[in-house]
Tab-separated table of N, CA and C in Angstrom:
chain	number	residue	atom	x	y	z
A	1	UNK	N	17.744	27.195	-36.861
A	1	UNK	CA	16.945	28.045	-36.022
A	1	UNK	C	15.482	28.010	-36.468
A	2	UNK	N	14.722	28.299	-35.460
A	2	UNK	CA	13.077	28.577	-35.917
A	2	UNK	C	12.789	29.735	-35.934
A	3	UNK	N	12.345	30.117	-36.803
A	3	UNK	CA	11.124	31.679	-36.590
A	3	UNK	C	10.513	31.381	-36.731
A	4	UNK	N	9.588	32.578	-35.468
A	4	UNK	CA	8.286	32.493	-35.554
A	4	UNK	C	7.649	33.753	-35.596
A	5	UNK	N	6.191	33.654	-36.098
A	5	UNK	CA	5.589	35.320	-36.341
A	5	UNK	C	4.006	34.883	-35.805
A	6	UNK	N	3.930	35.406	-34.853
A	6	UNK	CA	2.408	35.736	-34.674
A	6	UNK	C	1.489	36.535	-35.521
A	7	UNK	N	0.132	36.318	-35.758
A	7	UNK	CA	-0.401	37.047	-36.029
A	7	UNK	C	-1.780	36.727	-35.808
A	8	UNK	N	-2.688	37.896	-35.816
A	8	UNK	CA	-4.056	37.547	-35.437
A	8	UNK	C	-4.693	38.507	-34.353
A	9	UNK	N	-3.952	39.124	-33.437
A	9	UNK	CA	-4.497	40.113	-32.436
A	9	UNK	C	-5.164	41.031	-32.980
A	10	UNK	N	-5.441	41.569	-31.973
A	10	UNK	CA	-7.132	42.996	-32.003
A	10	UNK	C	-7.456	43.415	-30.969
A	11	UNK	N	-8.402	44.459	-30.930
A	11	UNK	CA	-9.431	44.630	-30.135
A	11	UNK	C	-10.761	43.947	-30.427
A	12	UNK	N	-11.102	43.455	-29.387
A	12	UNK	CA	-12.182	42.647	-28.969
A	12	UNK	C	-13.302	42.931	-28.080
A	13	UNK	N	-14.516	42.622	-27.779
A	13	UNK	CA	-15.199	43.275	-27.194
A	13	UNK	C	-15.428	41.795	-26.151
A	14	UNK	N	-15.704	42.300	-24.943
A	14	UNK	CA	-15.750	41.029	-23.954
A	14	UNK	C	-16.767	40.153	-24.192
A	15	UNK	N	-16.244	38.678	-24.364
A	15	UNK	CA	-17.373	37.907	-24.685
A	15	UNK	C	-17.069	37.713	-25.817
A	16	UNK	N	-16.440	38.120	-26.406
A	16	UNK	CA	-16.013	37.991	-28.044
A	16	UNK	C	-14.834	36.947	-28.093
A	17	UNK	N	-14.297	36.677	-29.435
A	17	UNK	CA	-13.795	35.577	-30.193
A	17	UNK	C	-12.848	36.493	-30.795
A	18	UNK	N	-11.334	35.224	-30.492
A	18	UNK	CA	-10.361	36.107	-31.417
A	18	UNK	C	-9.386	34.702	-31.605
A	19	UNK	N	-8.789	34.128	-32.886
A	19	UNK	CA	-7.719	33.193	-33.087
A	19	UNK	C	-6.477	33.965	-33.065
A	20	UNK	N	-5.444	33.802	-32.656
A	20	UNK	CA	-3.927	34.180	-32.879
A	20	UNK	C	-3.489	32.972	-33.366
A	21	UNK	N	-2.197	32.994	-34.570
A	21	UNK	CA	-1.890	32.151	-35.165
A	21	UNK	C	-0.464	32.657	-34.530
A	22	UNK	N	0.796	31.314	-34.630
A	22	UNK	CA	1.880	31.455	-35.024
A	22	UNK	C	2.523	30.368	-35.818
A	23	UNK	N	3.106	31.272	-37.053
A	23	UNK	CA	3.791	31.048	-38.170
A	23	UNK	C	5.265	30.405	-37.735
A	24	UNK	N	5.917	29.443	-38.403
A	24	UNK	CA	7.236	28.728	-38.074
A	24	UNK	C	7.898	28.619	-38.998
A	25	UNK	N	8.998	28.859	-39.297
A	25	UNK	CA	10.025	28.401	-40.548
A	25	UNK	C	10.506	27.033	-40.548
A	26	UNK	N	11.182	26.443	-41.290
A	26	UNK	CA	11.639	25.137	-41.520
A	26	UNK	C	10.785	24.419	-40.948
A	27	UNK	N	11.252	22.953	-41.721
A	27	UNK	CA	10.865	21.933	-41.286
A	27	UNK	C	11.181	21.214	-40.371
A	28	UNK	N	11.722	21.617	-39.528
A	28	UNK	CA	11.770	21.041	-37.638
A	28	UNK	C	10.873	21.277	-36.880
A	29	UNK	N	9.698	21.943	-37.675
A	29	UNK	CA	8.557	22.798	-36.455
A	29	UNK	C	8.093	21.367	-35.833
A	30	UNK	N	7.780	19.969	-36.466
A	30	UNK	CA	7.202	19.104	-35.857
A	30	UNK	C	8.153	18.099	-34.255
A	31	UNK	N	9.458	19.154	-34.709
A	31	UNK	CA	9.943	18.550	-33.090
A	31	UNK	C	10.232	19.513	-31.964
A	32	UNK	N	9.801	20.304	-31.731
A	32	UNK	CA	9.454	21.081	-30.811
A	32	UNK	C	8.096	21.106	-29.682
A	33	UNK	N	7.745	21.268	-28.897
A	33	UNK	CA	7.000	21.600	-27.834
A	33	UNK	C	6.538	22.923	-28.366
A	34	UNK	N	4.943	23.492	-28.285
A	34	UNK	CA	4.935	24.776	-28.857
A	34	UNK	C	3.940	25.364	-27.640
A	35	UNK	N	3.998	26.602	-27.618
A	35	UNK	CA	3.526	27.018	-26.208
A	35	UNK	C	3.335	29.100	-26.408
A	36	UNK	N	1.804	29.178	-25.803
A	36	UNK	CA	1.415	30.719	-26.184
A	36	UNK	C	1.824	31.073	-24.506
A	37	UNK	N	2.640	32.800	-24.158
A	37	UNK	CA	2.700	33.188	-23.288
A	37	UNK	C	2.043	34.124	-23.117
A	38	UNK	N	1.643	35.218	-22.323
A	38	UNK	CA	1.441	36.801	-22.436
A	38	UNK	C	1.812	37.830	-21.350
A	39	UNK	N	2.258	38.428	-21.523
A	39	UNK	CA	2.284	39.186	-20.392
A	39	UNK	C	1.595	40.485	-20.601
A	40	UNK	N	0.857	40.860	-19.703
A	40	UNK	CA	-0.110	42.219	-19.094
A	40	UNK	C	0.474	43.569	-18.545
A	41	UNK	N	0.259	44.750	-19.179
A	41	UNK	CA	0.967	45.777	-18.830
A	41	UNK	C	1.327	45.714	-17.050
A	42	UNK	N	3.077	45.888	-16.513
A	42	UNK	CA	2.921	45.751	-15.204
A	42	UNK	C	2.870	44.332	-14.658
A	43	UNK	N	2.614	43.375	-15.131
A	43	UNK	CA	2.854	42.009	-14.618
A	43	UNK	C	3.881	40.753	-15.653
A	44	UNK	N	4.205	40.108	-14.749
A	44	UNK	CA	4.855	39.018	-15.281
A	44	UNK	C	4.257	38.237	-16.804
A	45	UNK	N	5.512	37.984	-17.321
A	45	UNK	CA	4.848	36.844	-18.290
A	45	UNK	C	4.278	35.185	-17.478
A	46	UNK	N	3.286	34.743	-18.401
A	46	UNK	CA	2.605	33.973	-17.655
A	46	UNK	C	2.212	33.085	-18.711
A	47	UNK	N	2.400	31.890	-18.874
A	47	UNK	CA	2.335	30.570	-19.239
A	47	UNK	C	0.895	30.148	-19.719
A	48	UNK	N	-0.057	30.748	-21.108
A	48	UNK	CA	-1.485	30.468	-20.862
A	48	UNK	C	-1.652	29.117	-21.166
A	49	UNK	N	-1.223	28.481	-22.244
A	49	UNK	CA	-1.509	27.372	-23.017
A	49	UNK	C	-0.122	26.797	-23.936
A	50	UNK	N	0.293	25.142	-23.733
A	50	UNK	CA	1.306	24.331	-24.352
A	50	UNK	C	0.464	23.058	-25.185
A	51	UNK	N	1.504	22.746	-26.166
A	51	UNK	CA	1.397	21.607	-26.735
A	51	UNK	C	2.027	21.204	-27.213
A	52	UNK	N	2.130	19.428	-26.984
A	52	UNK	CA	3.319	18.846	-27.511
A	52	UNK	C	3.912	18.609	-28.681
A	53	UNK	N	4.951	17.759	-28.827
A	53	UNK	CA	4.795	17.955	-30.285
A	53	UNK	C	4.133	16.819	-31.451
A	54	UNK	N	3.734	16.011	-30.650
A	54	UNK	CA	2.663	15.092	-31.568
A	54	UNK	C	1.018	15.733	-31.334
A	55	UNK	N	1.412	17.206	-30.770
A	55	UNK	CA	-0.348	17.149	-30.272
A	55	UNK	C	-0.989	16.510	-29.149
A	56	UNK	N	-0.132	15.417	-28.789
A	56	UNK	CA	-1.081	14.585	-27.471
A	56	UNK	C	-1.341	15.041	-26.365
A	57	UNK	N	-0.583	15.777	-25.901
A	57	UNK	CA	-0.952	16.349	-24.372
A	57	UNK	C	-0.567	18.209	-25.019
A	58	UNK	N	-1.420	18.848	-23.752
A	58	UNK	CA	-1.728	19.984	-23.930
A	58	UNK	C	-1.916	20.567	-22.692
A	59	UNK	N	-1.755	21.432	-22.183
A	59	UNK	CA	-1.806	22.674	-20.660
A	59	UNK	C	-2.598	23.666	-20.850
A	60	UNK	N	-3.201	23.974	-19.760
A	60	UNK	CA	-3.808	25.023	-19.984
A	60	UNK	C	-3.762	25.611	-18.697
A	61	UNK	N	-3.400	27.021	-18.434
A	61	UNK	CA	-3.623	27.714	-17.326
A	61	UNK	C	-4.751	27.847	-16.673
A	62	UNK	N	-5.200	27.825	-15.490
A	62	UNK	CA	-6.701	27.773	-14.801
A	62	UNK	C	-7.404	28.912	-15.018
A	63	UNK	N	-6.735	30.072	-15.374
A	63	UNK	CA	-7.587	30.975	-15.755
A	63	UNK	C	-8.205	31.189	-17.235
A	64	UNK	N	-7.739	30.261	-18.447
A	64	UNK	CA	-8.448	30.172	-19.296
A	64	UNK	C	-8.841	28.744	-19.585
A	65	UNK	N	-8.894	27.666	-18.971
A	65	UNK	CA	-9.148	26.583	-18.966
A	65	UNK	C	-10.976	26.540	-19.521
A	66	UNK	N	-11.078	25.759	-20.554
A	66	UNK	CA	-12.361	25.977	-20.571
A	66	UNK	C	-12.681	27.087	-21.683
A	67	UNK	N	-11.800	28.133	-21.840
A	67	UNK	CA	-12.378	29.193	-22.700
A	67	UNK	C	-11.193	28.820	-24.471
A	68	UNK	N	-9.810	28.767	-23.799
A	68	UNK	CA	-9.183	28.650	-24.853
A	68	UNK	C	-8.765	27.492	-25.290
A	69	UNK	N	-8.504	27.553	-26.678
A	69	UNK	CA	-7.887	25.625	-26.958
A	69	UNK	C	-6.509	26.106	-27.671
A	70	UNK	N	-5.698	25.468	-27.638
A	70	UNK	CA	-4.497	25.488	-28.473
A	70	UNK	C	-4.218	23.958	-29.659
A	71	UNK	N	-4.160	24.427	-30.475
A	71	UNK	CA	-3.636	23.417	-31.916
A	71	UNK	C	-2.910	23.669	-32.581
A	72	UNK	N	-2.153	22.471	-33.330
A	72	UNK	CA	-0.943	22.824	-33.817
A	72	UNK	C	-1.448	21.949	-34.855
A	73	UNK	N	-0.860	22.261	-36.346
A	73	UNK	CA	-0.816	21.666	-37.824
A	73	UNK	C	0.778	21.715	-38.076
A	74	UNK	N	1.204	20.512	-37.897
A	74	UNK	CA	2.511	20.366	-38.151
A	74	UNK	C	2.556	20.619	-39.957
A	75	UNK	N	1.662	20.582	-40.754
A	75	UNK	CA	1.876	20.397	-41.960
A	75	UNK	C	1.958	21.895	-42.185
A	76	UNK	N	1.095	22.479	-41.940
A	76	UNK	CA	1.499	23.920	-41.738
A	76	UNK	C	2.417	24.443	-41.396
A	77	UNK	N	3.236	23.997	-40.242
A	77	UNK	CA	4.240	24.568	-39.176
A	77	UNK	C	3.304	25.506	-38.880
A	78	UNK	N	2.583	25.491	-37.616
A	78	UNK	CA	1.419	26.611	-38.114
A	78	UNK	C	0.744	25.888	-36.460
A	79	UNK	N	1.341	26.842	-34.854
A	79	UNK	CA	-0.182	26.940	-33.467
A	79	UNK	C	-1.063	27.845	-33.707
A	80	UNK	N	-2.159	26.978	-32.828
A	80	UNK	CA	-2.673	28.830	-33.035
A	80	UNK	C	-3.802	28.084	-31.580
A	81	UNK	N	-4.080	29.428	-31.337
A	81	UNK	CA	-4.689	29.584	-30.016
A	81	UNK	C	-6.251	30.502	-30.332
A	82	UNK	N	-7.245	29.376	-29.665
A	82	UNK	CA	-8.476	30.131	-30.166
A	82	UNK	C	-8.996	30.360	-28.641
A	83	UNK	N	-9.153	31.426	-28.334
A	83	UNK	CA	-9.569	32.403	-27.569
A	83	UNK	C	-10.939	32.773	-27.242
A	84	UNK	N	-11.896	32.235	-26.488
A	84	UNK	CA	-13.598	32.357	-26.654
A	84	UNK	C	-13.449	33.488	-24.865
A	85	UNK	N	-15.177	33.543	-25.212
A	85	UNK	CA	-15.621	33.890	-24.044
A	85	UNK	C	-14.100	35.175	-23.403
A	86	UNK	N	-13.887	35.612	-24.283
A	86	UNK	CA	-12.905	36.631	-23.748
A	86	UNK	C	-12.903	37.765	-22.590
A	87	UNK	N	-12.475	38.332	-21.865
A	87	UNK	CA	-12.275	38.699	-20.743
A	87	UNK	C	-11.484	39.962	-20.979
A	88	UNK	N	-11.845	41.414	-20.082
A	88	UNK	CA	-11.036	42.067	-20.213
A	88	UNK	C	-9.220	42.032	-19.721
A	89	UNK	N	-9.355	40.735	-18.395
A	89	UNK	CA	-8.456	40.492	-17.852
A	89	UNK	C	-7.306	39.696	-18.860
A	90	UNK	N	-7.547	39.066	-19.859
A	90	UNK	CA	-7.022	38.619	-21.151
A	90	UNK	C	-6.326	39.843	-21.713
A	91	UNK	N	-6.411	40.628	-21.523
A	91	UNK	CA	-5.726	41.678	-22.329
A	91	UNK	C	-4.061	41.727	-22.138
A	92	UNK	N	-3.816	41.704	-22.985
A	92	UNK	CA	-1.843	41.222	-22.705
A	92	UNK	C	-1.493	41.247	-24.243
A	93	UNK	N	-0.125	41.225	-24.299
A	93	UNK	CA	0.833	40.602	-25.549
A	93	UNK	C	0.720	39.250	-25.669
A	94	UNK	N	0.485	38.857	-26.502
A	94	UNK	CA	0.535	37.407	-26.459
A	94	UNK	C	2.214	36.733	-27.380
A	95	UNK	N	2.905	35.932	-26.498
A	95	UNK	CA	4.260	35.675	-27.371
A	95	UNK	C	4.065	33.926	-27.833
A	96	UNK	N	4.348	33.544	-28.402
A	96	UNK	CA	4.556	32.203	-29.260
A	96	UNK	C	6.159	31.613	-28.692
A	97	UNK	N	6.322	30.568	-28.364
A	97	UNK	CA	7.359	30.110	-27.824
A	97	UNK	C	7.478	28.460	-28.022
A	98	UNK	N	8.691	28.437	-28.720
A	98	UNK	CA	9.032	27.008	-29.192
A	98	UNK	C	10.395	26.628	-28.312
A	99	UNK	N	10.543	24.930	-27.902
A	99	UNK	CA	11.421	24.093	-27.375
A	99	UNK	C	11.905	23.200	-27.567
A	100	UNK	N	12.498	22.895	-28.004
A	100	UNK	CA	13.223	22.010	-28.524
A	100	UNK	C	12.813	20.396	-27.060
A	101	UNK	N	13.505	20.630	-26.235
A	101	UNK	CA	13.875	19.800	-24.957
A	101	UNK	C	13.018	20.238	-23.569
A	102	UNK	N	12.809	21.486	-23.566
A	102	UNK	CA	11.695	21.687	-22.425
A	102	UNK	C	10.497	21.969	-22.027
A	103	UNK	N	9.660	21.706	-21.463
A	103	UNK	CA	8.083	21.858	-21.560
A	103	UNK	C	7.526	22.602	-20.379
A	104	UNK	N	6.513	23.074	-20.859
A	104	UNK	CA	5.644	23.948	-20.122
A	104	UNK	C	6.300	25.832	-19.563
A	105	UNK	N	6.590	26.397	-18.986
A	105	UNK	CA	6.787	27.749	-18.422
A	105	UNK	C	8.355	27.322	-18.363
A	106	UNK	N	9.119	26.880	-18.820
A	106	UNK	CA	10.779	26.562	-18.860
A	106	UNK	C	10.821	26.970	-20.688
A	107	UNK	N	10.237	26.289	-21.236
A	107	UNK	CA	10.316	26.667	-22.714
A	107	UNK	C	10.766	28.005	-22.883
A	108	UNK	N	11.943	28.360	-23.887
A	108	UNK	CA	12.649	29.808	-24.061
A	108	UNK	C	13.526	29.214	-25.012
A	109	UNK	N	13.496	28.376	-26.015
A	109	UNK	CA	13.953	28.217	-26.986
A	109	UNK	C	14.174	29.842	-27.928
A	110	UNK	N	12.879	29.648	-28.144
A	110	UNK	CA	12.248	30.095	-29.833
A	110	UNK	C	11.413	30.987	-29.485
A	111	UNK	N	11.198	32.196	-29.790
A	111	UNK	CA	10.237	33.021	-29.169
A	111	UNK	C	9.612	34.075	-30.151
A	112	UNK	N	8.400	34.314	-30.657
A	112	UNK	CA	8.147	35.311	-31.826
A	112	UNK	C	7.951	37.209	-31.210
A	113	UNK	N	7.764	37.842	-32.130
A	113	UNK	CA	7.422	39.033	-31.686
A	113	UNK	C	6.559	39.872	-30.666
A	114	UNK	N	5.477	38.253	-30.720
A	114	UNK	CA	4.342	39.364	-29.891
A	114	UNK	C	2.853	39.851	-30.262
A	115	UNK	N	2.142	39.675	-30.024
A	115	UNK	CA	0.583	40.078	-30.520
A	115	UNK	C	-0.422	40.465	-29.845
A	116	UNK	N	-0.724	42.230	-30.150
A	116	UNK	CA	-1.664	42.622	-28.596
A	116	UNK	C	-2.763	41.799	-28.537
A	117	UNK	N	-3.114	41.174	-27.801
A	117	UNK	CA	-4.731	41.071	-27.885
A	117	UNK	C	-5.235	42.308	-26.417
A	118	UNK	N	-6.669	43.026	-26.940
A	118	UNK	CA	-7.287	44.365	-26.410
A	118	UNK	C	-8.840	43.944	-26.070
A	119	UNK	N	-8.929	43.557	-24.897
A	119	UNK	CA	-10.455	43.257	-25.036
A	119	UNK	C	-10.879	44.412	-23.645
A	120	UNK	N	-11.864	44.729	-24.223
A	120	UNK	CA	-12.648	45.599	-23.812
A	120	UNK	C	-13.821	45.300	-22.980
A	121	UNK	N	-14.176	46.098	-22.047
A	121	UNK	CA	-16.034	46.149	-21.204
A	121	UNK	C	-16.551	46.392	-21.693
């Protein structure tokens, strides 16, 4: 099995900068698909940003396209999602989600706790 632990959320002020990391156990993290979700008080979870598991290809949702990047350090076992130009509309849980076999908004392998991110006007 994988665990995973997010960490890194806050309150933020709009326009501001915030990294969320997620943490992985064992050494299988480098064959997985790794992928940040969030869902917003009242709305669906929603698919922001994936990456594969060599790193080569990567997704990004159109609404943060441009603002966020996602990277992964397999040596670490160790995504993390850097977050610019932040938005109050960004405000959500953010979940960490690993796959073994499926990619993009299907991924539901592996899933961590959760991490508010709070950005503010």
């Amino acid at each position: 099995q994988v665990q995973l632990v997010e960490s890194g959320g806050g309150l933020v002020q709009a326009g501001g900068s915030l990294r969320v990391s997620c943490a992985a156990s064992g050494r299988t993290f480098s064959y997985y698909n790794m992928g940040w979700f969030r869902q917003a008080a009242g709305k669906e979870r929603e698919l922001v940003a994936a990456i594969s598991v060599s790193g080569s290809t990567t997704y990004y949702a159109d609404s943060v396209k441009g603002r966020f990047t996602i990277s992964r350090d397999n040596a670490k076992n160790t995504v993390y999602l850097q977050m610019n130009s932040l938005k109050p509309e960004d405000t959500a849980v953010y979940y960490c989600a690993a796959d073994r076999f499926r990619w993009g908004a299907r991924m539901n392998d592996y899933w961590g706790q959760g991490t508010q991110v709070t950005v503010s006007s």
